[in-house]
CSV table of C-alpha atoms and ligand atoms in Angstrom, one decimal:
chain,number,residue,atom,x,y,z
A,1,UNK,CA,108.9,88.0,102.8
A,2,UNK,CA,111.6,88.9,100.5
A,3,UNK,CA,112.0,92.8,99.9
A,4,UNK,CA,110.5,93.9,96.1
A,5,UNK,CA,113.3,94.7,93.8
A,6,UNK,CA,114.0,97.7,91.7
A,7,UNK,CA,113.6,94.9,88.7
A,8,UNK,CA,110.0,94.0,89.9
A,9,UNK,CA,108.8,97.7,90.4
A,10,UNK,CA,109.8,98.4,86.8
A,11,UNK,CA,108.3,95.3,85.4
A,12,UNK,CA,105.0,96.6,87.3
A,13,UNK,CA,105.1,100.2,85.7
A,14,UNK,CA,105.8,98.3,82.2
A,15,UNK,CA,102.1,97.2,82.2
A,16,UNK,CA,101.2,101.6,82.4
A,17,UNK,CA,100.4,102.8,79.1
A,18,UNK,CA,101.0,106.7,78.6
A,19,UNK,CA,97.7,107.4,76.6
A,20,UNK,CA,99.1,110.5,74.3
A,21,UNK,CA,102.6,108.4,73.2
A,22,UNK,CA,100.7,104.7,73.0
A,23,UNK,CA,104.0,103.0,74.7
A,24,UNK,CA,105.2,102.2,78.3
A,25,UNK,CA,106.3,104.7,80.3
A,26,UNK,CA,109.5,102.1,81.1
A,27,UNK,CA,110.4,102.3,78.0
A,28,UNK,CA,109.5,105.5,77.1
A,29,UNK,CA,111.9,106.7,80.3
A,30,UNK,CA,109.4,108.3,82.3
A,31,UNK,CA,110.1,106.5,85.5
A,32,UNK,CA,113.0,107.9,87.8
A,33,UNK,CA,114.5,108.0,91.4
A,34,UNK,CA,113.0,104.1,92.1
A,35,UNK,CA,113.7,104.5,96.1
A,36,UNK,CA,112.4,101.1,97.7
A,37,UNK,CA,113.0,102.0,101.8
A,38,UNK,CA,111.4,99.0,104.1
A,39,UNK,CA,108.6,98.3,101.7
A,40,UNK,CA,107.8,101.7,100.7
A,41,UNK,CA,108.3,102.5,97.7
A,42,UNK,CA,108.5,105.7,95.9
A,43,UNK,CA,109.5,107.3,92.3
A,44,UNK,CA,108.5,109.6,90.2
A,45,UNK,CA,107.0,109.8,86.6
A,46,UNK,CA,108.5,113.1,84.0
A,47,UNK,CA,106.5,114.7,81.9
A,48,UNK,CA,106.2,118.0,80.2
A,49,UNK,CA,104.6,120.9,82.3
A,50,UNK,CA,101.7,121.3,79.8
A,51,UNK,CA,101.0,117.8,80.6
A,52,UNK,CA,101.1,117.5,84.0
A,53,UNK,CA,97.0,118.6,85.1
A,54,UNK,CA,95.9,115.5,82.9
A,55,UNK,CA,98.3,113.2,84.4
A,56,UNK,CA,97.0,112.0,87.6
A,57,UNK,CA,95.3,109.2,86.0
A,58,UNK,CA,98.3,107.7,85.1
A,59,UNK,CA,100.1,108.6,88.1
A,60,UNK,CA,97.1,107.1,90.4
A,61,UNK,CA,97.5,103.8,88.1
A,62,UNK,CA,101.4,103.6,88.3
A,63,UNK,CA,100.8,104.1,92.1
A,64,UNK,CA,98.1,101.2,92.3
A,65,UNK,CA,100.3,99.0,90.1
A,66,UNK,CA,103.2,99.3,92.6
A,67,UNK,CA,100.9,98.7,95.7
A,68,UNK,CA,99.5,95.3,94.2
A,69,UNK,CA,103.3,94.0,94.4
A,70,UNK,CA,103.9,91.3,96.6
A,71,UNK,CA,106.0,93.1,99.6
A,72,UNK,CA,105.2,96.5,99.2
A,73,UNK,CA,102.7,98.0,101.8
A,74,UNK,CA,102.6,101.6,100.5
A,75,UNK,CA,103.6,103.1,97.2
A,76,UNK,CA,104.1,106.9,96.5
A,77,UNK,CA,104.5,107.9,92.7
A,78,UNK,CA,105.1,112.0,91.6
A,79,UNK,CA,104.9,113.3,88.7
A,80,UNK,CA,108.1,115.8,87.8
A,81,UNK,CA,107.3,118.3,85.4
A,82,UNK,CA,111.3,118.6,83.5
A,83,UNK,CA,112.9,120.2,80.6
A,84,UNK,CA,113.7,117.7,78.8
A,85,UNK,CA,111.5,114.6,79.2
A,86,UNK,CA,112.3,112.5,75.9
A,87,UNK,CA,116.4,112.1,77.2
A,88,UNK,CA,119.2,112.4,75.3
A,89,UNK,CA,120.1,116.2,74.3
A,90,UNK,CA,119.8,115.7,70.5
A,91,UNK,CA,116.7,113.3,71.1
A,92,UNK,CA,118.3,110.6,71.0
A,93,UNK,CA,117.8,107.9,73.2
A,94,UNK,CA,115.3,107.6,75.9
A,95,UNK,CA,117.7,106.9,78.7
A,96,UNK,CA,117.2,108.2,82.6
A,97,UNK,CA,119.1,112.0,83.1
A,98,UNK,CA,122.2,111.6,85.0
A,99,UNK,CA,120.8,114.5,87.4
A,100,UNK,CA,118.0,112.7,88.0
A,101,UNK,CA,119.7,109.7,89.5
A,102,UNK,CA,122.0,111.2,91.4
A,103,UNK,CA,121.6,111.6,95.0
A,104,UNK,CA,120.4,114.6,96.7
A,105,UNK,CA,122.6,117.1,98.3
A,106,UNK,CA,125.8,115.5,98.3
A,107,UNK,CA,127.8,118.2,99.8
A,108,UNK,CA,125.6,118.4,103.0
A,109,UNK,CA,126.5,116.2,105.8
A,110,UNK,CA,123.2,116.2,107.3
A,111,UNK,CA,119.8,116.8,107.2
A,112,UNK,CA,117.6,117.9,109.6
A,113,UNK,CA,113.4,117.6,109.1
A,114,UNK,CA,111.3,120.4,111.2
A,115,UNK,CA,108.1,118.5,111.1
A,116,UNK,CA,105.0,118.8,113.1
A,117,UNK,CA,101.5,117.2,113.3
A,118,UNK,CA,99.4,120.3,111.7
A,119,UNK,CA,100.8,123.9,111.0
A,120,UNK,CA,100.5,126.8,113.4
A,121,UNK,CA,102.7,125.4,116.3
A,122,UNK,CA,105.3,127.6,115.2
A,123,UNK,CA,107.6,124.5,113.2
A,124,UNK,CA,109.1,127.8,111.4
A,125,UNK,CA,109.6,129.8,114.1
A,126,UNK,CA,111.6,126.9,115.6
A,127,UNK,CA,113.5,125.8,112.2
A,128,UNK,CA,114.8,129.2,111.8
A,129,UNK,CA,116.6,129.6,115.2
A,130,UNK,CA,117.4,126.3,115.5
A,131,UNK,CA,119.1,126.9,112.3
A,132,UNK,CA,120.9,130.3,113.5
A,133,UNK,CA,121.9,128.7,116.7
A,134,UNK,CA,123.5,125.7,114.9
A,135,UNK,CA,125.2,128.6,112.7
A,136,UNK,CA,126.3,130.3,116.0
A,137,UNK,CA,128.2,126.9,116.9
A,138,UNK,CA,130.0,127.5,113.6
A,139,UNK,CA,128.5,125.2,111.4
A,140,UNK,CA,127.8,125.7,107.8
A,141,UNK,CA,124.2,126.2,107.5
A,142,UNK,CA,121.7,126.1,105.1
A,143,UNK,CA,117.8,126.6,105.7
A,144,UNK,CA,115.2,124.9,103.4
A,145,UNK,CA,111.9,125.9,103.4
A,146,UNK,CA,109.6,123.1,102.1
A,147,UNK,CA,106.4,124.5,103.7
A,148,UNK,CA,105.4,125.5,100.3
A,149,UNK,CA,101.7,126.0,101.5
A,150,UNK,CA,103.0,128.9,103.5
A,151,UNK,CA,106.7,130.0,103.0
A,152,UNK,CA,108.0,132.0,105.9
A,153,UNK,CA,111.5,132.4,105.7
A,154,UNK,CA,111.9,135.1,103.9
A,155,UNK,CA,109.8,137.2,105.9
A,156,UNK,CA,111.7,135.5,109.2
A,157,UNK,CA,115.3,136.0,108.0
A,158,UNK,CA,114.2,139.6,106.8
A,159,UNK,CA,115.8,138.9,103.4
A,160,UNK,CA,114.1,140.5,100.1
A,161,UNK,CA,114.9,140.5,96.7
A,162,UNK,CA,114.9,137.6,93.6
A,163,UNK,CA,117.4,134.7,93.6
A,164,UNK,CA,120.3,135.2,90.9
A,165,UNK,CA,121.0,132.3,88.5
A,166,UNK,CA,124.0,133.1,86.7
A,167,UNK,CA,124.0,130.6,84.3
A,168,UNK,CA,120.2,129.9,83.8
A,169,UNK,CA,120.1,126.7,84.9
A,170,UNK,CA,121.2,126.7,88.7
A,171,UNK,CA,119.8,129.5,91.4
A,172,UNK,CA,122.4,131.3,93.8
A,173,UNK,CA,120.6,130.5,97.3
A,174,UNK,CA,119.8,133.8,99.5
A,175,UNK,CA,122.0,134.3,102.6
A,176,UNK,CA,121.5,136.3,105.9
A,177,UNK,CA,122.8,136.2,109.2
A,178,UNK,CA,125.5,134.1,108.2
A,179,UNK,CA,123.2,131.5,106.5
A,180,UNK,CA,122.0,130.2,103.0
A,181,UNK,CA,118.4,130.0,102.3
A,182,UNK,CA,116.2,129.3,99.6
A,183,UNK,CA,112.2,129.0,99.7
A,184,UNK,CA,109.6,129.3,96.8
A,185,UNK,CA,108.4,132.2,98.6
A,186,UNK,CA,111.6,133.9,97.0
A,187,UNK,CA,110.0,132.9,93.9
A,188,UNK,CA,106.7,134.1,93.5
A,189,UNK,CA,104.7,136.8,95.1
A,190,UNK,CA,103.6,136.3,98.4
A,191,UNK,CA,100.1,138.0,96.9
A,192,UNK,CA,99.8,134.7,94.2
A,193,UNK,CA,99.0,131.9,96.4
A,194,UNK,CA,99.7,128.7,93.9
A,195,UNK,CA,97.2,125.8,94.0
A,196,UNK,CA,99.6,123.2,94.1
A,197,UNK,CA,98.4,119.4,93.0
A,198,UNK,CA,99.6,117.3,95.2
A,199,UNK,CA,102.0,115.3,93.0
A,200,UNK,CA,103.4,118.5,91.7
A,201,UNK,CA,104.4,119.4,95.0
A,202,UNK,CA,107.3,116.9,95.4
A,203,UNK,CA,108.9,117.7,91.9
A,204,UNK,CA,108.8,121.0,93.1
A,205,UNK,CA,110.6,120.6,95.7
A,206,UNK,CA,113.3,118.6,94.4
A,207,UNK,CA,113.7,121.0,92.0
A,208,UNK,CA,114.7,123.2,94.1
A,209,UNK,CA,116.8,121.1,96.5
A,210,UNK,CA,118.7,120.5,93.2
A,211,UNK,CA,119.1,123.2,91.3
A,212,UNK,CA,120.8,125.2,94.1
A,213,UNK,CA,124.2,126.0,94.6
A,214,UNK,CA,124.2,125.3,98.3
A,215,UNK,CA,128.1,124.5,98.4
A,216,UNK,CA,129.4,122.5,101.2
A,217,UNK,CA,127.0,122.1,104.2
A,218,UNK,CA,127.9,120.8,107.8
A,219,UNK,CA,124.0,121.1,108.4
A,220,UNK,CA,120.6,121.9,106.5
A,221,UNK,CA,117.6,122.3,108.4
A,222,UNK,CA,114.3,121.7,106.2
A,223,UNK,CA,111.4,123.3,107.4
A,224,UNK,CA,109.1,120.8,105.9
A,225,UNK,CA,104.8,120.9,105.2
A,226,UNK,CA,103.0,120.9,107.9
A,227,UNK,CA,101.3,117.5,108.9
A,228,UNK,CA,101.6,113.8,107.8
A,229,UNK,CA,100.7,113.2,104.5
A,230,UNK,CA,101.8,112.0,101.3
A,231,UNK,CA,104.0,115.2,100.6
A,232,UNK,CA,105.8,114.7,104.0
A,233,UNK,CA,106.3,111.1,103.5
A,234,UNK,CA,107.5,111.5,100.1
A,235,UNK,CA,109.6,114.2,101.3
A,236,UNK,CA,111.1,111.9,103.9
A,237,UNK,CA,111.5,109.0,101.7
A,238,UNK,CA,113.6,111.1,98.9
A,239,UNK,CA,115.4,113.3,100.5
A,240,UNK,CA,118.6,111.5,102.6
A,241,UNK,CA,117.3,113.1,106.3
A,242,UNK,CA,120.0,112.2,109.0
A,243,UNK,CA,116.6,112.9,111.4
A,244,UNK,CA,113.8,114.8,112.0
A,245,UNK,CA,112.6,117.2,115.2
A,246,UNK,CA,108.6,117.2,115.9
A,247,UNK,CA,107.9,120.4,117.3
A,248,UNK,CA,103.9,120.4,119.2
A,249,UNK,CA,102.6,122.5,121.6
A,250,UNK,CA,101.5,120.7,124.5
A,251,UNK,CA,97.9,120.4,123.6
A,252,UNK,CA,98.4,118.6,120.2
A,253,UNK,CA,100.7,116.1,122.3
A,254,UNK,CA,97.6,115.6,124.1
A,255,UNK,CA,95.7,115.4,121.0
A,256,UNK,CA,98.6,113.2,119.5
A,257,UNK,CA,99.6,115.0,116.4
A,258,UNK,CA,102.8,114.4,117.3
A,259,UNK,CA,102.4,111.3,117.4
A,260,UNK,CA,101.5,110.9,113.6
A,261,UNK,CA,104.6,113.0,113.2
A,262,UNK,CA,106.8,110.0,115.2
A,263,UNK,CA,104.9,107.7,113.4
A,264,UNK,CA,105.3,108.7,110.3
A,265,UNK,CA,109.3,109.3,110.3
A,266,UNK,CA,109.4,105.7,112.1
A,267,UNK,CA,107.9,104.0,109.5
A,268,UNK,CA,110.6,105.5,106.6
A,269,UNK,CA,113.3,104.6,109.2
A,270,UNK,CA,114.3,108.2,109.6
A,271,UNK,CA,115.5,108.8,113.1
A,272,UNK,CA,113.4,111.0,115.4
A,273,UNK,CA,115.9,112.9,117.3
A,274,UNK,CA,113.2,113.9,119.7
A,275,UNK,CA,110.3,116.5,120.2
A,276,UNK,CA,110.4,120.3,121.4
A,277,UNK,CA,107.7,121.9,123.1
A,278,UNK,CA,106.8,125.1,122.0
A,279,UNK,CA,104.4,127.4,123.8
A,280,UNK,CA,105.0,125.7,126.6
A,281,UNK,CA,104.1,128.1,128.9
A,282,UNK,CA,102.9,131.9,128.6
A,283,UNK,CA,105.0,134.6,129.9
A,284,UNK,CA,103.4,137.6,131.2
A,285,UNK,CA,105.3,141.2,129.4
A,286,UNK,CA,103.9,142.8,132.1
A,287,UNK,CA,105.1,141.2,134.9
A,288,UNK,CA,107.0,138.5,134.1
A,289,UNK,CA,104.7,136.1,135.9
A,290,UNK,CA,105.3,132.2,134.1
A,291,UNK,CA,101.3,130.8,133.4
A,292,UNK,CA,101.0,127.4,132.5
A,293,UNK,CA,98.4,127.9,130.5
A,294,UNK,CA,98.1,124.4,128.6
A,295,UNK,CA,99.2,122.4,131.3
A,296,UNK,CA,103.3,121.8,131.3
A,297,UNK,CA,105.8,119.2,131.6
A,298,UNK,CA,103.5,117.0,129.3
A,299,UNK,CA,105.7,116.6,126.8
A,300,UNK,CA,108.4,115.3,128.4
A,301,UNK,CA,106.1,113.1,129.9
A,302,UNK,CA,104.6,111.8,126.5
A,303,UNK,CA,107.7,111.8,125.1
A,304,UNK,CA,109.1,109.0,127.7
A,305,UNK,CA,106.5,107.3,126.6
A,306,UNK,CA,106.6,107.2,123.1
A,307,UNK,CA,110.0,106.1,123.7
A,308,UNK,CA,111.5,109.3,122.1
A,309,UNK,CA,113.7,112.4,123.6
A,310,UNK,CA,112.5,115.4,124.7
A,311,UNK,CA,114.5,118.3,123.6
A,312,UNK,CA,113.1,120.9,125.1
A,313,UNK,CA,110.8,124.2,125.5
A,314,UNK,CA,110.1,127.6,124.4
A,315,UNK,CA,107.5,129.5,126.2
A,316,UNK,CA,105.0,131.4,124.5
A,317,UNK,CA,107.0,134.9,124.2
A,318,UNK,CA,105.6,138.1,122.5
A,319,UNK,CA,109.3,138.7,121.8
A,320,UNK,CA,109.4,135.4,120.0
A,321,UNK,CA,106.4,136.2,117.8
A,322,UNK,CA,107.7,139.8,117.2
A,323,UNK,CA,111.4,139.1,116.2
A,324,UNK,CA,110.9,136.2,113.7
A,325,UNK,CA,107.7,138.4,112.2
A,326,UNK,CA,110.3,141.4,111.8
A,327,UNK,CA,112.4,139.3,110.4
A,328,UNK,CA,115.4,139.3,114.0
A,329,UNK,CA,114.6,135.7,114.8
A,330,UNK,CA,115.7,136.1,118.8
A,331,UNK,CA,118.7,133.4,118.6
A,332,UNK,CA,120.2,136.6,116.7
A,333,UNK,CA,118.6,139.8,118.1
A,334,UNK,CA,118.6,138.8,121.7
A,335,UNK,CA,121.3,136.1,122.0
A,336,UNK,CA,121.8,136.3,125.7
A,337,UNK,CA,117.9,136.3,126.2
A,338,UNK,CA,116.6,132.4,128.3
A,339,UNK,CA,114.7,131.8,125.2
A,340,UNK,CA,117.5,132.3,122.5
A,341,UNK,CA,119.8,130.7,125.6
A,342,UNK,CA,116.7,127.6,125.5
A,343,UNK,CA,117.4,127.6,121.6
A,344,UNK,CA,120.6,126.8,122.2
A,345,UNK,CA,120.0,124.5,124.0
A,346,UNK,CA,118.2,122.5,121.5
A,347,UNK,CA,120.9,123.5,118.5
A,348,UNK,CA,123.5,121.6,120.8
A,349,UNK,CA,121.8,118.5,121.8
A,350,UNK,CA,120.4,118.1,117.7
A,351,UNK,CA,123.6,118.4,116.6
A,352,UNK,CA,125.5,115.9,118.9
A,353,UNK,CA,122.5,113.1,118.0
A,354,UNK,CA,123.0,113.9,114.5
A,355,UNK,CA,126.7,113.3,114.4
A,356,UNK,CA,125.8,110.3,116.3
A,357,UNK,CA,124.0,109.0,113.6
A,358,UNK,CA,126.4,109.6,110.8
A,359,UNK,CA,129.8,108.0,112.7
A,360,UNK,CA,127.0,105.1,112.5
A,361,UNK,CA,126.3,105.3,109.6
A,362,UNK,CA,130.0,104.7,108.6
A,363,UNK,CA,130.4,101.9,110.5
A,364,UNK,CA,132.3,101.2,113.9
A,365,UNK,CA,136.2,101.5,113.7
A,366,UNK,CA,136.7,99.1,116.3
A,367,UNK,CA,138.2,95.8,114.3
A,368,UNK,CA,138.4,92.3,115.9
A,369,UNK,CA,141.6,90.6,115.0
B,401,ADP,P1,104.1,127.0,111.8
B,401,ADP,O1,105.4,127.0,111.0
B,401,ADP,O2,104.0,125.8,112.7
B,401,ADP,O3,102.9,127.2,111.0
B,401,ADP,P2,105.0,129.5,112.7
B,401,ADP,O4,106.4,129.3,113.2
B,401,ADP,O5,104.8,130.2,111.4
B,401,ADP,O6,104.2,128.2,112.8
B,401,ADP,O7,104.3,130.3,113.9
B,401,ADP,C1,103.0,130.8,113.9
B,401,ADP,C2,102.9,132.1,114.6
B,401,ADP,O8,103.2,131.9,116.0
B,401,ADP,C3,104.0,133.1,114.1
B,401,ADP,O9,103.4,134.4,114.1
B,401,ADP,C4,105.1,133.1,115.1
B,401,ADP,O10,105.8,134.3,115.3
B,401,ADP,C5,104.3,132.7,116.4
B,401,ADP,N1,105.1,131.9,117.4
B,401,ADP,C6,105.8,130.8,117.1
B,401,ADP,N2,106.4,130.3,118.3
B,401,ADP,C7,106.1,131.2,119.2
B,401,ADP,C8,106.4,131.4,120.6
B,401,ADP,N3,107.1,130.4,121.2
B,401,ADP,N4,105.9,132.4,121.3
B,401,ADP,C9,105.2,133.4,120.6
B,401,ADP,N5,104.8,133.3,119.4
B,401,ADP,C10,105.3,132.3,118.6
């Protein structure tokens, strides 16, 4: 069956009314970001921020109306809440913001997703000095933090204060230990949990991917949502990832939540560049003594099987739980530490997949004459 076409997903949306402005939300230039990725498609749908809690309607009907088209087998459709919905800057024509189209990050040369199956497996503990050890190799290095549920990194990298935007439009990200960061926990109080809808969620986060001044990247790790639903795959879908790194603890392998995690980057065609074990196995502060508490070596073991690489694994370390919670991930605090050393480890073989991605990417160089 023939891919759907941008043409064909538009004509579909044509048929959605927008109930307060009696006209199309085509032509009324709503619709933005059409990304059509092996059937999937996804885009999202502006409207003002006072609008936005009586929108889902609408947004659930664009979605179904994409779904029904021939080809497609899954549809996701956000609404983005932005400054100025009706276009032009005088109000002039309805046409689609030239920010809005273009592409993500264009100065960062990859993109890494930290992704696990549910939260709690330490996916931020492991973004953080994977990103710091990938800064130790002297990369550029920026860290996202898309777990919006539960934004850690500032308390990780031990960085306070507000974000400075000098102009009022763009945000200066935050930087410590010789990396940039930005999170929504620099944002808002750690004490004013938002309840976030989910369609809110993604225009939330492209906002921010956006509207900072990240400068030229050789890497950004994204510490993304925990688990597998429409907010990861949406994620996925929009943002360019060069790949993505499940990190489980050997039970949930068991339990397969990794497996969604796999499954779900497989099916948006993002690479999985393989799975780290965390908690692997418990090391006594007493004596030192290794217990293998949740069984070990399973991993590695599912991980042949499910075809994908093993990267490798962190014990279950007090020292690990009490650097990043101070806000010394280990990578930095204890660099010659096994576990910072096992970090490494990781940083180096993520990186070399990555760039073997990109040269891909850009095609052989190898010409037949
Ligand atoms: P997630 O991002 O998956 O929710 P976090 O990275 O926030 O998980 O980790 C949850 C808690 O577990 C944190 O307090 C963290 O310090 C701790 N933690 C993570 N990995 C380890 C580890 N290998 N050893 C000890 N504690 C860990």
């Amino acid at each position: 069956m023939a891919e759907v076409t941008e043409k064909q997903v538009l004509a579909a949306l044509k048929a959605i009314i927008d109930p307060d402005r009696k006209a199309d939300i085509v032509s009324l230039g709503m619709v933005s970001g059409v990304v059509i990725r092996n059937d999937h498609v996804s885009c999202a749908i502006q409207v003002t921020p006072e609008r936005g809690p009586h929108m889902e309607p609408l947004r659930k009907a664009a979605e179904d109306a994409v779904k029904a088209l021939d080809g497609v087998k899954g549809a996701t459709v956000v609404l983005t809440a932005e400054r100025d919905v009706h276009g032009g800057p005088k109000g002039g024509h309805a046409h689609p913001q030239p920010a809005e189209t273009a592409p993500l990050l264009p100065h960062v040369k990859s993109i890494i997703a930290v992704a696990s199956g549910k939260g709690g497996v330490g996916k931020s503990t492991t973004a953080t000095n994977l990103a710091l050890a990938l800064s130790q190799m002297g990369l550029k290095v920026g860290l996202f933090d898309a777990d919006i549920y539960g934004p850690s990194m500032p308390r990780m990298l031990g960085i306070e204060g507000d974000p400075v935007s000098p102009d009022g439009q763009t945000l200066l990200p935050m930087e410590n230990y010789g990396i940039k960061c930005m999170s929504i926990g620099f944002l808002v109080p750690e004490d004013s949990p938002i309840i976030w809808r989910g369609p809110m969620v993604m225009g939330a986060l492209q906002q921010l991917l956006r509207d900072v001044r990240w400068g030229e990247l050789d890497v950004m790790v994204i510490d993304m949502p925990p688990g597998t639903g429409d907010t990861q795959l949406t994620m996925s879908q929009t943002v360019p990832l060069t790949g993505a790194v499940i990190v489980s603890t050997p039970q949930d392998i068991a339990l397969l939540d990794a497996r969604k995690g796999l499954n779900m980057f497989r099916k948006v065609d993002v690479p999985v560049l393989g799975i780290v074990e965390n908690m692997s196995y418990y090391i006594c502060p007493q004596c030192n003594h290794e217990a293998h508490i949740f069984g070990h070596g399973g991993a590695k073991a599912e991980a042949a099987r499910l075809e994908c690489d093993f990267l490798g694994e962190i014990p279950l370390d007090i020292e690990i739980r009490e650097t990043s919670d101070r806000g010394e991930p280990i990578v930095i605090s204890k660099p010659t530490s096994p576990h910072a050393k096992a970090y490494r480890q990781i940083a180096e073989k993520v990186w070399e997949k990555a760039q073997a991605i990109i040269a891909s990417r850009k095609g052989p160089k190898i010409s037949f004459e």
